[in-house]
Coordinates of C-alpha atoms in Angstrom, one line a residue:
M106 CA 0.0 0.0 0.0
T107 CA 1.4 3.4 -0.9
I108 CA 0.6 6.7 0.8
L109 CA -1.2 7.9 -2.3
Q110 CA -3.5 4.9 -2.5
H111 CA -7.2 6.1 -2.8
K112 CA -6.1 9.7 -2.7
R113 CA -8.1 11.9 -5.1
I114 CA -5.7 13.9 -7.2
I115 CA -6.6 16.6 -9.7
V116 CA -3.8 17.0 -12.3
G117 CA -4.0 20.4 -13.9
I118 CA -2.1 20.9 -17.2
T119 CA -1.3 24.3 -18.6
G120 CA 0.1 25.3 -22.0
G121 CA 3.7 24.5 -22.4
I122 CA 5.9 21.9 -24.1
A123 CA 6.5 20.2 -20.8
A124 CA 2.9 19.2 -20.8
Y125 CA 3.9 15.8 -22.3
K126 CA 5.6 14.9 -19.0
A127 CA 2.2 15.0 -17.3
I128 CA 1.3 11.7 -19.0
E129 CA 4.2 9.9 -17.2
F130 CA 3.2 11.7 -13.9
I131 CA -0.4 10.5 -14.3
R132 CA 0.9 6.9 -15.0
L133 CA 2.8 7.0 -11.7
L134 CA -0.3 8.1 -9.8
R135 CA -2.4 5.4 -11.3
K136 CA 0.3 2.8 -10.5
S137 CA 0.0 3.9 -6.8
H138 CA -3.8 3.4 -7.1
A139 CA -4.6 7.1 -6.7
E140 CA -7.8 8.4 -8.2
V141 CA -7.0 10.9 -10.9
R142 CA -9.0 13.6 -12.7
V143 CA -7.4 15.7 -15.3
V144 CA -8.2 19.4 -16.0
L145 CA -6.8 21.1 -19.1
T146 CA -6.5 24.7 -19.9
P147 CA -7.4 25.7 -23.5
A148 CA -3.7 26.2 -24.3
A149 CA -2.7 22.8 -22.8
A150 CA -5.1 21.0 -25.2
E151 CA -2.8 22.2 -28.1
F152 CA 0.0 20.1 -26.6
V153 CA -1.7 16.9 -25.2
T154 CA -5.0 15.5 -26.3
P155 CA -8.0 14.8 -24.0
L156 CA -8.3 11.4 -25.5
T157 CA -4.8 10.4 -24.5
L158 CA -5.3 11.8 -21.0
Q159 CA -8.6 10.0 -20.6
A160 CA -7.0 6.7 -21.5
I161 CA -4.1 7.2 -19.0
S162 CA -6.2 8.6 -16.1
G163 CA -9.3 6.3 -16.5
N164 CA -11.6 9.3 -16.3
A165 CA -13.1 11.9 -18.6
V166 CA -11.0 15.0 -19.0
S167 CA -12.4 18.4 -18.0
H168 CA -11.4 21.4 -20.0
S169 CA -14.2 23.9 -20.2
L170 CA -15.6 26.2 -17.6
L171 CA -18.7 26.7 -19.7
D172 CA -19.5 23.0 -20.3
P173 CA -23.4 22.9 -20.1
Q174 CA -23.5 19.3 -19.1
A175 CA -20.9 19.5 -16.3
E176 CA -22.2 22.7 -15.0
L177 CA -25.7 21.3 -14.4
A178 CA -24.1 20.0 -11.2
M179 CA -21.8 23.0 -10.7
G180 CA -18.9 20.9 -12.0
H181 CA -16.1 23.2 -11.1
I182 CA -17.3 23.3 -7.4
E183 CA -17.8 19.6 -7.4
L184 CA -14.2 19.0 -8.6
A185 CA -12.8 21.5 -6.1
K186 CA -14.5 19.7 -3.2
W187 CA -13.6 16.2 -4.6
A188 CA -9.8 16.7 -4.6
D189 CA -7.4 15.7 -1.8
A190 CA -4.7 17.6 -3.6
I191 CA -4.2 19.5 -6.9
V192 CA -1.0 19.3 -8.9
I193 CA -0.3 21.7 -11.7
V194 CA 2.1 20.1 -14.1
P195 CA 3.4 22.1 -15.8
A196 CA 2.5 25.5 -14.2
S197 CA 3.2 28.1 -16.9
A198 CA 4.3 31.7 -16.3
D199 CA 0.9 32.8 -17.5
F200 CA -1.0 30.5 -15.2
L201 CA 1.1 31.5 -12.2
A202 CA 0.4 35.2 -12.9
R203 CA -3.3 34.6 -13.2
L204 CA -3.3 32.5 -10.0
T205 CA -1.4 35.2 -8.1
V206 CA -4.1 37.9 -8.9
G207 CA -7.0 35.6 -8.3
M208 CA -8.3 35.3 -11.8
A209 CA -11.0 32.7 -12.6
N210 CA -11.1 32.8 -16.4
D211 CA -10.7 29.1 -17.1
L212 CA -11.8 25.9 -15.4
L213 CA -8.4 25.1 -13.7
A214 CA -7.9 28.6 -12.2
T215 CA -11.5 28.5 -10.9
I216 CA -11.0 25.1 -9.3
C217 CA -7.8 26.4 -7.6
L218 CA -9.8 29.4 -6.1
A219 CA -12.7 27.2 -5.0
T220 CA -10.7 24.4 -3.3
A221 CA -9.5 23.9 0.2
A222 CA -7.1 21.2 -0.9
P223 CA -3.3 21.8 -1.0
I224 CA -1.9 22.8 -4.3
L225 CA 1.4 21.7 -5.6
L226 CA 2.9 23.7 -8.5
A227 CA 5.6 22.5 -10.9
P228 CA 6.7 25.6 -12.8
A229 CA 8.0 25.3 -16.4
M230 CA 9.0 28.2 -18.7
N231 CA 11.9 29.7 -20.6
Q232 CA 14.8 30.6 -18.3
Q233 CA 14.5 34.3 -19.0
M234 CA 10.8 34.3 -18.2
F235 CA 11.6 32.5 -14.9
A236 CA 14.3 35.1 -14.1
Q237 CA 12.0 38.1 -14.6
S238 CA 11.3 40.0 -11.4
I239 CA 7.5 39.8 -11.9
T240 CA 7.7 36.0 -12.1
Q241 CA 9.8 35.8 -9.0
Q242 CA 7.3 38.2 -7.2
N243 CA 4.4 35.9 -8.2
L244 CA 6.3 32.8 -7.0
T245 CA 7.0 34.5 -3.6
A246 CA 3.4 35.7 -3.3
L247 CA 2.0 32.2 -4.0
S248 CA 4.5 30.6 -1.6
N249 CA 3.5 33.0 1.2
R250 CA -0.1 32.0 0.7
G251 CA 0.7 28.3 1.2
Y252 CA 1.1 27.1 -2.3
R253 CA 3.8 24.4 -2.6
F254 CA 6.4 24.2 -5.3
V255 CA 8.6 21.5 -6.9
G256 CA 11.4 22.8 -9.1
P257 CA 12.0 24.2 -11.6
N258 CA 15.4 22.6 -12.4
S259 CA 18.3 24.0 -14.3
G260 CA 19.2 22.5 -17.7
E261 CA 18.7 22.5 -21.4
Q262 CA 15.3 23.7 -22.5
A263 CA 13.3 23.0 -25.6
C264 CA 14.1 26.4 -27.0
G265 CA 17.9 25.6 -26.7
D266 CA 18.5 27.9 -23.8
M267 CA 20.2 26.8 -20.6
G268 CA 19.1 27.8 -17.1
F269 CA 16.4 27.5 -14.5
G270 CA 12.9 26.9 -15.9
R271 CA 13.1 23.3 -16.9
M272 CA 10.2 21.4 -15.2
S273 CA 11.0 18.8 -12.6
E274 CA 10.9 15.2 -13.7
P275 CA 7.6 13.2 -13.1
K276 CA 9.4 11.1 -10.4
E277 CA 10.4 14.3 -8.5
I278 CA 6.9 15.7 -8.7
Y279 CA 5.5 12.4 -7.5
A280 CA 7.9 12.3 -4.5
S281 CA 6.9 15.9 -3.6
L282 CA 3.3 14.9 -3.6
E283 CA 4.1 11.9 -1.4
D284 CA 5.9 14.3 1.0
L285 CA 2.9 16.6 1.1
F286 CA 0.7 13.7 2.5
A287 CA 3.5 12.3 4.7
Q288 CA 4.5 15.5 6.5
K289 CA 5.2 15.2 10.2
Q290 CA 4.2 18.2 12.3
D291 CA 6.5 17.3 15.1
M292 CA 8.3 20.6 15.3
K293 CA 5.4 22.9 16.1
G294 CA 6.5 25.6 18.5
L295 CA 10.2 25.2 17.4
S296 CA 11.7 28.5 16.1
V297 CA 14.6 28.3 13.6
V298 CA 16.6 31.0 11.8
I299 CA 18.7 30.1 8.7
T300 CA 21.2 32.2 6.7
A301 CA 21.5 31.3 3.0
G302 CA 23.1 32.3 -0.2
P303 CA 26.1 34.6 -0.9
T304 CA 26.8 38.1 0.2
Q305 CA 27.9 40.9 -2.1
E306 CA 30.6 43.3 -0.9
A307 CA 30.5 46.6 -3.0
I308 CA 33.7 47.9 -4.7
D309 CA 31.9 50.8 -6.4
P310 CA 28.3 51.3 -7.6
V311 CA 28.6 48.7 -10.3
R312 CA 31.1 46.1 -9.0
Y313 CA 31.2 43.8 -6.0
I314 CA 33.0 40.8 -4.5
S315 CA 31.0 37.6 -4.1
N316 CA 31.1 33.9 -4.6
H317 CA 29.3 31.0 -6.4
S318 CA 26.7 30.1 -3.7
S319 CA 23.2 29.6 -5.2
G320 CA 21.4 29.4 -1.8
K321 CA 19.7 26.1 -2.7
M322 CA 21.0 24.2 0.3
G323 CA 19.8 26.8 2.8
F324 CA 16.5 27.2 1.1
A325 CA 16.0 23.4 1.1
I326 CA 16.7 23.3 4.9
A327 CA 14.2 26.1 5.5
Q328 CA 11.6 24.2 3.5
A329 CA 12.3 21.0 5.4
F330 CA 11.9 22.6 8.8
S331 CA 8.7 24.4 7.7
E332 CA 7.2 21.2 6.4
R333 CA 7.5 19.7 9.9
G334 CA 5.8 22.6 11.5
A335 CA 8.7 24.8 12.7
N336 CA 8.5 28.6 12.6
V337 CA 11.3 29.5 10.2
T338 CA 13.1 32.8 9.5
L339 CA 15.3 32.8 6.4
I340 CA 18.0 35.5 6.1
S341 CA 19.0 35.4 2.4
G342 CA 21.7 37.0 0.4
P343 CA 21.0 37.9 -3.3
V344 CA 19.6 34.7 -4.9
N345 CA 17.1 33.8 -7.6
L346 CA 15.0 31.4 -5.6
A347 CA 11.3 31.3 -4.5
T348 CA 10.7 31.6 -0.7
P349 CA 9.5 28.2 0.7
A350 CA 5.9 28.1 1.9
N351 CA 5.3 29.5 5.4
V352 CA 8.8 30.8 5.8
H353 CA 9.5 34.4 6.8
R354 CA 12.3 35.8 4.5
I355 CA 14.6 38.7 5.2
D356 CA 16.7 39.9 2.2
V357 CA 20.1 41.3 2.7
T358 CA 23.1 42.1 0.5
S359 CA 26.3 42.5 2.4
A360 CA 27.9 40.5 5.2
Q361 CA 27.4 43.4 7.7
E362 CA 23.7 43.5 6.9
M363 CA 23.5 39.7 7.4
H364 CA 25.5 40.0 10.6
Q365 CA 23.0 42.6 12.0
Q366 CA 19.9 40.6 11.1
A367 CA 21.5 37.3 12.3
L368 CA 22.3 38.6 15.8
K369 CA 18.9 40.2 16.1
S370 CA 17.2 36.9 15.0
A371 CA 19.5 34.6 16.9
V372 CA 18.3 35.6 20.4
E373 CA 14.6 35.2 19.3
N374 CA 15.0 31.6 18.0
Q375 CA 16.0 28.3 19.5
I376 CA 18.1 27.0 16.6
F377 CA 20.5 29.1 14.4
I378 CA 21.9 27.6 11.2
G379 CA 24.6 29.5 9.3
C380 CA 24.4 28.1 5.8
A381 CA 25.2 31.3 4.0
A382 CA 28.5 31.7 2.1
V383 CA 29.5 34.9 3.7
A384 CA 32.3 37.0 2.2
D385 CA 35.3 36.9 4.6
Y386 CA 36.5 40.4 3.5
R387 CA 35.0 43.7 2.3
V388 CA 36.6 46.7 0.7
T389 CA 37.7 49.3 3.2
Q390 CA 36.6 52.3 1.1
V391 CA 33.7 51.8 -1.4
A392 CA 34.1 54.2 -4.3
E393 CA 31.2 56.6 -4.7
Q394 CA 31.5 56.6 -8.5
K395 CA 32.5 53.8 -10.9
I396 CA 36.2 53.2 -10.9
K397 CA 37.6 53.9 -14.4
K398 CA 40.1 51.7 -16.1
S399 CA 43.3 53.7 -16.0
S400 CA 46.2 51.2 -15.6
D401 CA 47.0 47.5 -15.9
E402 CA 46.7 47.0 -12.2
I403 CA 44.5 48.1 -9.4
T404 CA 44.9 47.7 -5.7
L405 CA 42.0 47.1 -3.3
T406 CA 42.5 47.2 0.4
L407 CA 40.3 44.7 2.2
I408 CA 39.1 44.4 5.8
K409 CA 37.8 41.3 7.5
N410 CA 34.0 41.0 7.9
P411 CA 32.5 40.0 11.2
D412 CA 32.3 36.2 11.8
I413 CA 28.5 35.7 12.0
I414 CA 28.4 32.1 13.1
A415 CA 31.1 32.6 15.8
D416 CA 29.4 35.7 17.2
V417 CA 26.1 33.8 17.5
A418 CA 27.7 30.8 19.1
H419 CA 29.5 33.0 21.7
L420 CA 26.4 34.9 22.8
Q421 CA 26.3 35.0 26.6
S422 CA 22.5 35.1 26.9
K423 CA 19.7 33.6 24.9
R424 CA 22.3 31.6 22.8
P425 CA 20.5 29.3 20.3
F426 CA 21.6 25.8 19.4
T427 CA 24.2 26.8 16.7
V428 CA 25.0 24.9 13.5
G429 CA 27.6 26.0 11.0
F430 CA 28.6 25.0 7.5
A431 CA 32.1 24.5 6.2
A432 CA 32.7 24.6 2.5
E433 CA 36.2 23.3 1.9
T434 CA 38.4 22.2 -1.0
Q435 CA 40.9 20.1 1.1
N436 CA 41.4 18.5 4.5
I437 CA 37.6 18.5 5.0
E438 CA 37.4 16.6 8.3
Q439 CA 40.4 18.4 9.9
Y440 CA 39.1 21.9 9.0
A441 CA 35.5 21.1 10.0
Q442 CA 36.4 19.8 13.4
D443 CA 38.7 22.7 14.0
K444 CA 35.8 25.1 13.3
L445 CA 33.5 23.2 15.5
Q446 CA 35.8 23.7 18.5
R447 CA 37.2 27.1 17.7
K448 CA 33.8 28.7 16.9
N449 CA 32.0 27.0 19.8
L450 CA 29.4 25.3 17.5
D451 CA 27.0 22.5 18.5
M452 CA 27.2 21.0 15.0
I453 CA 28.9 21.6 11.7
C454 CA 28.0 20.4 8.2
A455 CA 31.1 20.1 5.9
N456 CA 31.2 19.6 2.2
D457 CA 33.7 19.4 -0.5
V458 CA 33.4 22.3 -3.0
S459 CA 36.5 21.6 -5.0
S460 CA 36.2 21.7 -8.8
G461 CA 32.7 23.3 -8.6
K462 CA 31.1 20.1 -7.1
V463 CA 28.4 21.9 -5.1
F464 CA 27.8 25.5 -6.0
G465 CA 24.7 25.9 -8.2
K466 CA 24.2 22.2 -8.4
D467 CA 21.0 20.3 -7.4
Q468 CA 22.9 17.6 -5.5
N469 CA 25.1 17.6 -2.5
S470 CA 26.8 15.4 0.1
L471 CA 27.7 16.4 3.6
H472 CA 29.8 15.2 6.6
L473 CA 28.1 16.2 9.8
F474 CA 30.2 16.6 13.0
W475 CA 29.2 17.2 16.6
R476 CA 31.0 16.9 19.9
N477 CA 31.0 13.2 20.2
G478 CA 30.0 11.9 16.8
N479 CA 29.7 12.4 13.1
I480 CA 27.8 11.0 10.1
I481 CA 28.3 11.1 6.3
L482 CA 25.3 11.9 4.1
E483 CA 25.9 10.4 0.7
L484 CA 25.4 12.3 -2.5
D485 CA 21.7 13.0 -3.1
D486 CA 19.3 15.7 -4.2
K487 CA 19.7 18.8 -2.0
K488 CA 16.1 18.6 -0.8
N489 CA 16.6 15.0 0.4
I490 CA 19.9 16.0 2.0
A491 CA 18.1 18.9 3.7
K492 CA 15.6 16.5 5.3
Q493 CA 18.4 14.4 6.7
V494 CA 20.2 17.4 8.0
V495 CA 17.0 18.6 9.7
K496 CA 16.5 15.3 11.3
H497 CA 20.0 15.2 12.8
I498 CA 19.9 18.8 13.9
F499 CA 16.6 18.2 15.7
D500 CA 17.9 15.0 17.3
R501 CA 21.0 16.8 18.6
F502 CA 18.9 19.8 19.7
R503 CA 16.6 17.6 21.8
Q504 CA 19.5 15.8 23.4
S505 CA 21.1 19.2 24.3
K506 CA 17.9 20.0 26.3

């Protein structure tokens, strides 16, 4: 028996080339003995046919808000009440925009407005469309309202572009749906603050010092804590990622800004996790105007930034359980254990970032250390790694109490 057996799932399909992947997703649902109803937008019907989807799902396909026969029984309301969950695969930029502003101009959007069931969105679009600020604002708004997301991934797209916007694979979407029904709410009342992403240290109005951190690992940890009921604050450097559902996000740019927000949040939370790749140094004097190219060499004088994780770990009052991250290129175990002791941490998560192994990637492996133990988390998707990290942090936190 699977967790999705007898669950009533509406699969919504919007217009996009990734619509063909919905067929495999529906097949996985049917294999797990879920009940499936498919709802198409008018644009989606140009990519996948109702006849194919009817054969795969075992039910008639709904695609018109103005179907006289269906609406005799208020079909859109009936479907909205029937569903245990709604999965939009793919969720196009157009559909996300319409959902954000509450439009009900097709059957699928109307069902989403009329349902009390959780909604899982699998965005898919051109990488430039995904990167647009309005799309990111829509994703953040929907996330803050409780909509859940899987993906998108980074990779080659049908148009030939490379970047974020490629829809998650059907197995990934299926796993996220399983997680939605399997969520433990054993962390209610727990408060957690997490730093994520890079910082940017200004040189002049157009240049800065930074690093390759994507923020994916920190965002995945925030999502994993939130899914188990914790109250999560996420302090993020500049990244192109949607805020996880039910997570309070604070955006910062520089290490000093992150330091200020971190110390303020640390005393208000029970667990502090420093996952951000904070710049070690900043320029002593930021130029007010763009520095012009005048010679073959330029000299910048740098000054050390505050050590956020060490300052949090050495708080004299209201000190949270403190977890650090160590991104190393050599001597991983030695450097991690040294930081654990020197910075007064309760736990440290170390990873090998040599040769670009981690930054910007969707997978990671970690070696966790604490005072009297350690464990290796083998290479896996960052979301799965995050769930394991959260489990071990929570176990150590409870033992410390």
